[in-house]
Tab-separated table of C-alpha atoms in Angstrom:
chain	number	residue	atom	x	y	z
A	18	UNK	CA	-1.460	21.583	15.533
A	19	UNK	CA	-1.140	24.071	12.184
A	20	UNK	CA	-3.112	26.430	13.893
A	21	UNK	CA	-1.220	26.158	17.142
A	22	UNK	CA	2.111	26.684	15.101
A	23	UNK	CA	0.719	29.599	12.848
A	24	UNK	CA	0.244	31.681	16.017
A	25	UNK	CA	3.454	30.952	17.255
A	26	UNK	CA	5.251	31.959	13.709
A	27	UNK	CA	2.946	34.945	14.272
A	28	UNK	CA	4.054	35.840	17.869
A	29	UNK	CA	7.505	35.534	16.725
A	30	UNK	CA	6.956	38.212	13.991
A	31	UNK	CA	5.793	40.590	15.792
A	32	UNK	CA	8.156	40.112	18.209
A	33	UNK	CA	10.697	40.728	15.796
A	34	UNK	CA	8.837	43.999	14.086
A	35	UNK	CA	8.846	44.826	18.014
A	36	UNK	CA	12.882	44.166	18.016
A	37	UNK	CA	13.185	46.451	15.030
A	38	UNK	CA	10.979	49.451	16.343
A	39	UNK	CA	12.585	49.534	19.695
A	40	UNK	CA	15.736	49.560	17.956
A	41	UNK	CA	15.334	52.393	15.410
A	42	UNK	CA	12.548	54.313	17.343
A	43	UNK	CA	15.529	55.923	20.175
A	44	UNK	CA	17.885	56.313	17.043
A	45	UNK	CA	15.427	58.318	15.060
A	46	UNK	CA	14.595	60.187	18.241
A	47	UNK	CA	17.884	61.196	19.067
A	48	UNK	CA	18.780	62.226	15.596
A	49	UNK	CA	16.298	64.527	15.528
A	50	UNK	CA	17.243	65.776	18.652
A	51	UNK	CA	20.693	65.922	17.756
A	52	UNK	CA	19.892	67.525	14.728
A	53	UNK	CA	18.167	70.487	16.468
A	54	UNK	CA	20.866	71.135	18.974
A	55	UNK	CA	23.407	70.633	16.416
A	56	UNK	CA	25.267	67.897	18.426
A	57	UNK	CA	26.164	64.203	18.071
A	58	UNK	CA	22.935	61.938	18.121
A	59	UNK	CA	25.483	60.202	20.695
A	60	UNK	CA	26.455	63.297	23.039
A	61	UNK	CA	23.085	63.844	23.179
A	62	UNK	CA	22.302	60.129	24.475
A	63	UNK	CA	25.198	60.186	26.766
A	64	UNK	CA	24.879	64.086	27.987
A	65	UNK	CA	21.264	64.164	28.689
A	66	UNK	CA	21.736	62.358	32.209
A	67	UNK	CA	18.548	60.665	33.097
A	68	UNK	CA	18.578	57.069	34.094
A	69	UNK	CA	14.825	56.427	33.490
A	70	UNK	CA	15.225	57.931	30.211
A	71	UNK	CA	17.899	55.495	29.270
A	72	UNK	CA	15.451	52.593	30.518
A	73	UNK	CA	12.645	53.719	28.587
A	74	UNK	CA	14.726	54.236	25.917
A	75	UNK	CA	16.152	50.916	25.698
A	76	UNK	CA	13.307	49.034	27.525
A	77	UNK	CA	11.448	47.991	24.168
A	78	UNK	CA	14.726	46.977	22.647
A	79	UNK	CA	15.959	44.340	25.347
A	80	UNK	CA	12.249	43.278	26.028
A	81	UNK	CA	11.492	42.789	21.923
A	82	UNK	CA	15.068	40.774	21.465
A	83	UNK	CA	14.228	38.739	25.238
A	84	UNK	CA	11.101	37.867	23.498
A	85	UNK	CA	12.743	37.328	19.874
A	86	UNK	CA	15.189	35.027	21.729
A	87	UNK	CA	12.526	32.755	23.360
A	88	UNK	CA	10.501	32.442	20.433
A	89	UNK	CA	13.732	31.035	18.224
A	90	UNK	CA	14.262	28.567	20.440
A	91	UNK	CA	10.310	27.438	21.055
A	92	UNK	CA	10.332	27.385	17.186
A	93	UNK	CA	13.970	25.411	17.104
A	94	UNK	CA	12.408	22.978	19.455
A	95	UNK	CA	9.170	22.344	17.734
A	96	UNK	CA	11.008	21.567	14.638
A	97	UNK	CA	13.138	19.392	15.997
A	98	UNK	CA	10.111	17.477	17.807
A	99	UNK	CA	8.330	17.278	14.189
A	100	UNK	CA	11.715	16.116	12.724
A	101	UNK	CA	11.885	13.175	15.255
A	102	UNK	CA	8.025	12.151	14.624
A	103	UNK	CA	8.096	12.543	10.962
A	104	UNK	CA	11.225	10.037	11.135
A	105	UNK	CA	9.326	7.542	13.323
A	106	UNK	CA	6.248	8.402	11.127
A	107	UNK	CA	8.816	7.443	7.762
A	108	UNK	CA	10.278	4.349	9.937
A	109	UNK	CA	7.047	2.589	10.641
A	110	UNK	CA	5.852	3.264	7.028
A	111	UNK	CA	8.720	1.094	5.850
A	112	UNK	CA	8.606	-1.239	8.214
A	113	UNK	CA	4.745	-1.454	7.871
A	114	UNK	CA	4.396	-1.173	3.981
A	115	UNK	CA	1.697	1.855	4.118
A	116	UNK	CA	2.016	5.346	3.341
A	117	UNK	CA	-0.338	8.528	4.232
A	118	UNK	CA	-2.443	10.480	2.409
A	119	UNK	CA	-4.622	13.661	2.664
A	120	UNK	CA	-7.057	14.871	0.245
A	121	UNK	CA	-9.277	17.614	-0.502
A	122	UNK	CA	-12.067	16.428	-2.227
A	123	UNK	CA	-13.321	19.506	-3.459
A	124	UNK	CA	-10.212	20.346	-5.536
A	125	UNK	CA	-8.804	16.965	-5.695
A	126	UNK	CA	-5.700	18.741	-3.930
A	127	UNK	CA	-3.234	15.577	-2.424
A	128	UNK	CA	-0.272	15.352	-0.201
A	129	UNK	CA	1.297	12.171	0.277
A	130	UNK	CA	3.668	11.004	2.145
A	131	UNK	CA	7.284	9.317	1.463
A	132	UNK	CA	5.937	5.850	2.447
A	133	UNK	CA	3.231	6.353	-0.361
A	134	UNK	CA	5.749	7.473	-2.829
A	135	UNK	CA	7.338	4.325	-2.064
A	136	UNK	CA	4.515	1.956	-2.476
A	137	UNK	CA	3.627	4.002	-5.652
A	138	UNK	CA	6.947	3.795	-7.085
A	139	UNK	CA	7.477	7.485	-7.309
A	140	UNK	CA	10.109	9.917	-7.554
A	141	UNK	CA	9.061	11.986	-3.691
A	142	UNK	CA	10.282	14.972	-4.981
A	143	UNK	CA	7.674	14.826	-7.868
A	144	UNK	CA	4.352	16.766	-7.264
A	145	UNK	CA	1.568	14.629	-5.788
A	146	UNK	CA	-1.790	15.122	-7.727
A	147	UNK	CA	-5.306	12.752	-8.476
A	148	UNK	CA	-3.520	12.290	-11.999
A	149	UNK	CA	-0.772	11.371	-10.970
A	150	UNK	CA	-2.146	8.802	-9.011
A	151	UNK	CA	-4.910	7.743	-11.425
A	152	UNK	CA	-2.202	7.245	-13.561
A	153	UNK	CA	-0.622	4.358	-12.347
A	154	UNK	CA	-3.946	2.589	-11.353
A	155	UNK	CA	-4.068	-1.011	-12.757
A	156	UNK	CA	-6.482	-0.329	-16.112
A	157	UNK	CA	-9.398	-2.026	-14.636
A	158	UNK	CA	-9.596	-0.371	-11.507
A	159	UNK	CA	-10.319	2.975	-13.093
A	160	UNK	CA	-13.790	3.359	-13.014
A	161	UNK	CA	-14.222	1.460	-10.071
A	162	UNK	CA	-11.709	4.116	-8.185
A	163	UNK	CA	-13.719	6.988	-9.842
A	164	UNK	CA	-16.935	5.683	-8.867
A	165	UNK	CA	-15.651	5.296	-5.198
A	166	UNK	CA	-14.248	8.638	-5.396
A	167	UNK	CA	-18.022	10.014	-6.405
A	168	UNK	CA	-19.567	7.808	-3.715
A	169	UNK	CA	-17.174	9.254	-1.247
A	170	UNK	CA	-17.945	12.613	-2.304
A	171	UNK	CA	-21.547	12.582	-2.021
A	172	UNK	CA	-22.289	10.640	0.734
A	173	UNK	CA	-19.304	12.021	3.570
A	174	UNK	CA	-19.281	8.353	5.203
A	175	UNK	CA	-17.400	8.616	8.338
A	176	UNK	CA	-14.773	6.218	7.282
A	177	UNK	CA	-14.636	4.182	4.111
A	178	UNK	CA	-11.885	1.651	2.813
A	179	UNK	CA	-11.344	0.365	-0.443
A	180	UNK	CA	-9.432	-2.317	-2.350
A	181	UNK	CA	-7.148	-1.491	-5.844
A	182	UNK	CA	-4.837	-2.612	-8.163
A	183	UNK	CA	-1.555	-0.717	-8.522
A	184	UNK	CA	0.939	-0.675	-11.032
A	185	UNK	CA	4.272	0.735	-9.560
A	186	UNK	CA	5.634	3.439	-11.420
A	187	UNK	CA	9.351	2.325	-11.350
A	188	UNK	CA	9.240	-1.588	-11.159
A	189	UNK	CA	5.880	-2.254	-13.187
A	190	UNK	CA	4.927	-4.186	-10.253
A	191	UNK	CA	0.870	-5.022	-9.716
A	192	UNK	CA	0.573	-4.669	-6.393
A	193	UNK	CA	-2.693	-4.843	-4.116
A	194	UNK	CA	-3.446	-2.029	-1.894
A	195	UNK	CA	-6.070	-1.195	0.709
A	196	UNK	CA	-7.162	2.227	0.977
A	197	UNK	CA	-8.672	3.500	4.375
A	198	UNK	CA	-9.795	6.879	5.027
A	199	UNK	CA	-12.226	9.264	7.561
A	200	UNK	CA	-13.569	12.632	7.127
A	201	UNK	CA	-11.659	15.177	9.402
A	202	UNK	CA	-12.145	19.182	10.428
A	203	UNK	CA	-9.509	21.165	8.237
A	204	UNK	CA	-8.897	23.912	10.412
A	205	UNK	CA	-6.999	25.749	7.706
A	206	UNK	CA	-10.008	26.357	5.801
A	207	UNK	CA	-12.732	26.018	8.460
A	208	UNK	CA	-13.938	22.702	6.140
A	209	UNK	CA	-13.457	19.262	6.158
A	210	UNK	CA	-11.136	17.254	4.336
A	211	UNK	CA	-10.162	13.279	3.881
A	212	UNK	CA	-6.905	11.557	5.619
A	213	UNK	CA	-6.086	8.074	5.144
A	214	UNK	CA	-3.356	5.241	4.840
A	215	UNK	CA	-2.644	3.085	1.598
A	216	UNK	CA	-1.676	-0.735	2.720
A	217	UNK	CA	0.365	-3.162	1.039
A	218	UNK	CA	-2.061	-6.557	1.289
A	219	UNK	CA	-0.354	-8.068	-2.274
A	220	UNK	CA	1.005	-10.879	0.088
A	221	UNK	CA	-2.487	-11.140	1.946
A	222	UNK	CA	-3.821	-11.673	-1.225
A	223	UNK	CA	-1.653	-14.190	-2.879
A	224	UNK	CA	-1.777	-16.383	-0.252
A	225	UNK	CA	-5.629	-16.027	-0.674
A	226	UNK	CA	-5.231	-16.827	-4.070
A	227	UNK	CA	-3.141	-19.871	-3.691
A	228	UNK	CA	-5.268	-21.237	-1.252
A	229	UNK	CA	-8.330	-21.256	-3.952
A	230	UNK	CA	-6.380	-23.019	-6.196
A	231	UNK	CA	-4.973	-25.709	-3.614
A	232	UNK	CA	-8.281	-26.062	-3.217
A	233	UNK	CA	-9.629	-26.163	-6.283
A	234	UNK	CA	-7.201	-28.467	-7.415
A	235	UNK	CA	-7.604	-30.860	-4.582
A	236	UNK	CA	-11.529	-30.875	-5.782
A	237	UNK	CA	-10.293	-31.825	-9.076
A	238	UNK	CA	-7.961	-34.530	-7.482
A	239	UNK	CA	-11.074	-36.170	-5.328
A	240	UNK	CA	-13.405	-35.828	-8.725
A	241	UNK	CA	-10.624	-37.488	-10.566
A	242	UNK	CA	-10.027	-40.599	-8.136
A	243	UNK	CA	-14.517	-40.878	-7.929
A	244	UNK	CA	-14.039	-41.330	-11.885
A	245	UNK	CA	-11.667	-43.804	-12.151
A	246	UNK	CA	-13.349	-46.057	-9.351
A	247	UNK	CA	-16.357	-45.534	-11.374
A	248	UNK	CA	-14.959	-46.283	-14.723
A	249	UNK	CA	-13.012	-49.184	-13.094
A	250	UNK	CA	-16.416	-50.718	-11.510
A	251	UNK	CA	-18.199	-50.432	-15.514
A	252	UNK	CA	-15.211	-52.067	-16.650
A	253	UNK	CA	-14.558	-55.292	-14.214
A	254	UNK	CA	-18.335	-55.705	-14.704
A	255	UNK	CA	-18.559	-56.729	-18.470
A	256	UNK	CA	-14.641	-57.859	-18.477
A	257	UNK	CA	-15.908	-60.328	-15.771
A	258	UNK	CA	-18.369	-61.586	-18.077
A	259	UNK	CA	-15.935	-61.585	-21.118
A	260	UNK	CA	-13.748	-63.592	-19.158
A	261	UNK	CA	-16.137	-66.426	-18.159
A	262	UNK	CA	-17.878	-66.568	-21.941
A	263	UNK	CA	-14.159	-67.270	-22.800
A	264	UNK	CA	-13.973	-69.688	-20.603
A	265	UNK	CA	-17.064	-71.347	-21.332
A	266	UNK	CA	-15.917	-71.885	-25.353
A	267	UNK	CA	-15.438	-75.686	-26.750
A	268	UNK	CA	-12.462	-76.604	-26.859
A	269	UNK	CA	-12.581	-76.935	-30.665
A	270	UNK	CA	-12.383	-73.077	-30.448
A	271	UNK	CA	-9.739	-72.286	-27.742
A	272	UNK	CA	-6.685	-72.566	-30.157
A	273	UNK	CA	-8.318	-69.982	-32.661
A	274	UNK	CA	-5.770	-67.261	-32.454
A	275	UNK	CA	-8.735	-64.605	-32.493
A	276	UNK	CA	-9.930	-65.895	-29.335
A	277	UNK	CA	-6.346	-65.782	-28.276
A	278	UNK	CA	-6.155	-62.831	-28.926
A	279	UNK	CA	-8.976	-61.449	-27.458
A	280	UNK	CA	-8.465	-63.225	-23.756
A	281	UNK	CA	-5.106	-61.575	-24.096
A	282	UNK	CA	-6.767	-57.789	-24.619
A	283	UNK	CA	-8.877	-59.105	-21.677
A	284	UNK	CA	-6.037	-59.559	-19.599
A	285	UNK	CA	-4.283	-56.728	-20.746
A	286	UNK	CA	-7.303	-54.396	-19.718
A	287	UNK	CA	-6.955	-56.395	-16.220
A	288	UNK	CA	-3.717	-55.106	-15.626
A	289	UNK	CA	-4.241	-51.457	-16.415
A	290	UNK	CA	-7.159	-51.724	-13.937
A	291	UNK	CA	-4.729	-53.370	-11.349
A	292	UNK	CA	-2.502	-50.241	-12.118
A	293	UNK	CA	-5.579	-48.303	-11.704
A	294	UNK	CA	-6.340	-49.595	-8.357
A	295	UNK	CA	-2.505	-48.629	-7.336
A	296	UNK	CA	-2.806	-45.232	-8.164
A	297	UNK	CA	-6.303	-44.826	-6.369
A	298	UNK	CA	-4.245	-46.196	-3.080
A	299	UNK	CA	-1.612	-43.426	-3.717
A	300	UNK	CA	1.266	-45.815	-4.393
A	301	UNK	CA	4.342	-44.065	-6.623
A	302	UNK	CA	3.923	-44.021	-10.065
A	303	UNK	CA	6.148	-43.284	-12.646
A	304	UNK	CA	5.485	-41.276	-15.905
A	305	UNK	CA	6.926	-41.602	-19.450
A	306	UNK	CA	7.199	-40.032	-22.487
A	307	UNK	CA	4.135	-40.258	-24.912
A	308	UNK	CA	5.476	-40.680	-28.377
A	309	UNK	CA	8.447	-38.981	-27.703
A	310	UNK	CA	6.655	-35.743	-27.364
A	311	UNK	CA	6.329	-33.717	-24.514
A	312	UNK	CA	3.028	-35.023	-23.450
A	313	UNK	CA	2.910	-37.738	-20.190
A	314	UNK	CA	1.697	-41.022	-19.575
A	315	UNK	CA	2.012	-43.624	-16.984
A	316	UNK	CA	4.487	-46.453	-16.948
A	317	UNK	CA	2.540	-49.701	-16.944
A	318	UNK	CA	4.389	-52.853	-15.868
């Protein structure tokens, strides 16, 4: 398409250096000629009465400015075509959340669009560059976007995509981006150079991340509920057996207020496992204070 439009800028050119030399070609003639008759370059126009002279003189004139017209208006056209496709090009970036890139990778040479000036929180009438855009890559990500850059380099995959860490120029945002690119013929220097898109996947991978942790958490939930049935089955076993040596005491000894005591620790320790047994079942609990502080603990009855 460059190529295609440098010809045309071309053709238009010459077409107008054709404009010009049929224009001041018949003057200059003329004023010589009126010069050595020592007339008006205009009598001399007018008096010398040949019709196919007048056509040849102004032939190259009307054909240069037909041709000058034409090519305006192809050019007026084409830039009104590429105005209406960069806007739907600008339109779907937004709508999408990606921008475009090219690069050259053998002078690290960059043009971005506006949707990438967007995502990377830059001002689009700043100059795109490799610093630039190093620049605002999350700390971390550094090496691992030079080392990709050297990979890329080296081994001319046919396409390539790669995840990184941004942080936006003019919120401070970290955002997550996925770069995908392909090697392409860059007819303006008979070489090759790398195109791409830069996507906005920072919702793709929050959700990704919250999932983990709902999960994680619900493993922590299911370990937690395994403990306290264990715990709960050592307990009942030698509170069982407290209960019945209790039980089994003379009766001399079932008015000493340490073995009142005791069977009513025992008891106690039957009720928190009662409470234990509710919360296992998933019945509402509700929490307290723990010392007045700001630590929780469960309301026993």
């Amino acid at each position: 398409m460059l190529n295609v439009r440098n010809h045309r800028r071309t053709a238009i050119a010459f077409c107008f250096y054709g404009f010009l030399i049929g224009l001041i070609f018949p003057i200059f003639g003329y004023s010589l000629a009126a010069a050595s008759l020592k007339q008006n370059p205009w009598e001399v126009f007018c008096l010398h009465g040949n019709p196919l002279l007048y056509i040849i003189d102004v032939l190259p004139f009307i054909t240069a400015a037909i041709a000058l017209i034409f090519g305006y208006r192809e050019s007026r056209l084409e830039a009104f075509v590429s105005d209406r496709s960069r806007e739907r090009l600008e339109a779907a970036e937004r709508v999408g959340k990606y921008g475009s890139w090219e690069m050259n990778l053998d002078t690290f040479e960059v043009q971005w669009s506006k949707g990438l000036y967007k995502l990377y929180g830059l001002d689009p009438s700043s100059e795109p560059s490799y610093e630039a855009f190093m620049d605002i890559v999350y700390p971390d990500d550094r090496d691992k976007v030079i080392r990709a850059t050297a990979q890329i380099q080296t081994e001319k995959p046919e396409t390539f995509a790669n995840d990184l860490r941004i942080v936006t120029r003019d919120t401070r945002e970290l955002k997550h981006y996925r770069s995908s690119g392909a090697f392409v013929a860059d007819v303006s220097t008979g070489g090759q150079k790398v195109i791409g898109i830069t996507h906005d996947i920072t919702e793709i991978v929050e959700a990704k991340e919250a999932a983990i942790k709902i999960e994680r958490e619900r493993a922590q939930l299911i370990a937690l509920n395994a403990m306290i049935v264990t715990y709960k089955h050592e307990i009942n076993t030698p509170l069982a057996i407290a209960m019945a040596s209790l039980g089994a005491l003379d009766a001399d000894m079932a008015d000493d207020p340490n073995i009142e005591q005791t069977e009513s620790a025992l008891w106690r320790i039957a009720e928190i496992l009662r409470k234990v047994d509710e919360i296992s079942a998933g019945k509402e609990i509700e929490f307290i204070s723990y010392a007045n502080s700001s630590t929780k603990m469960i309301k026993l009855d």
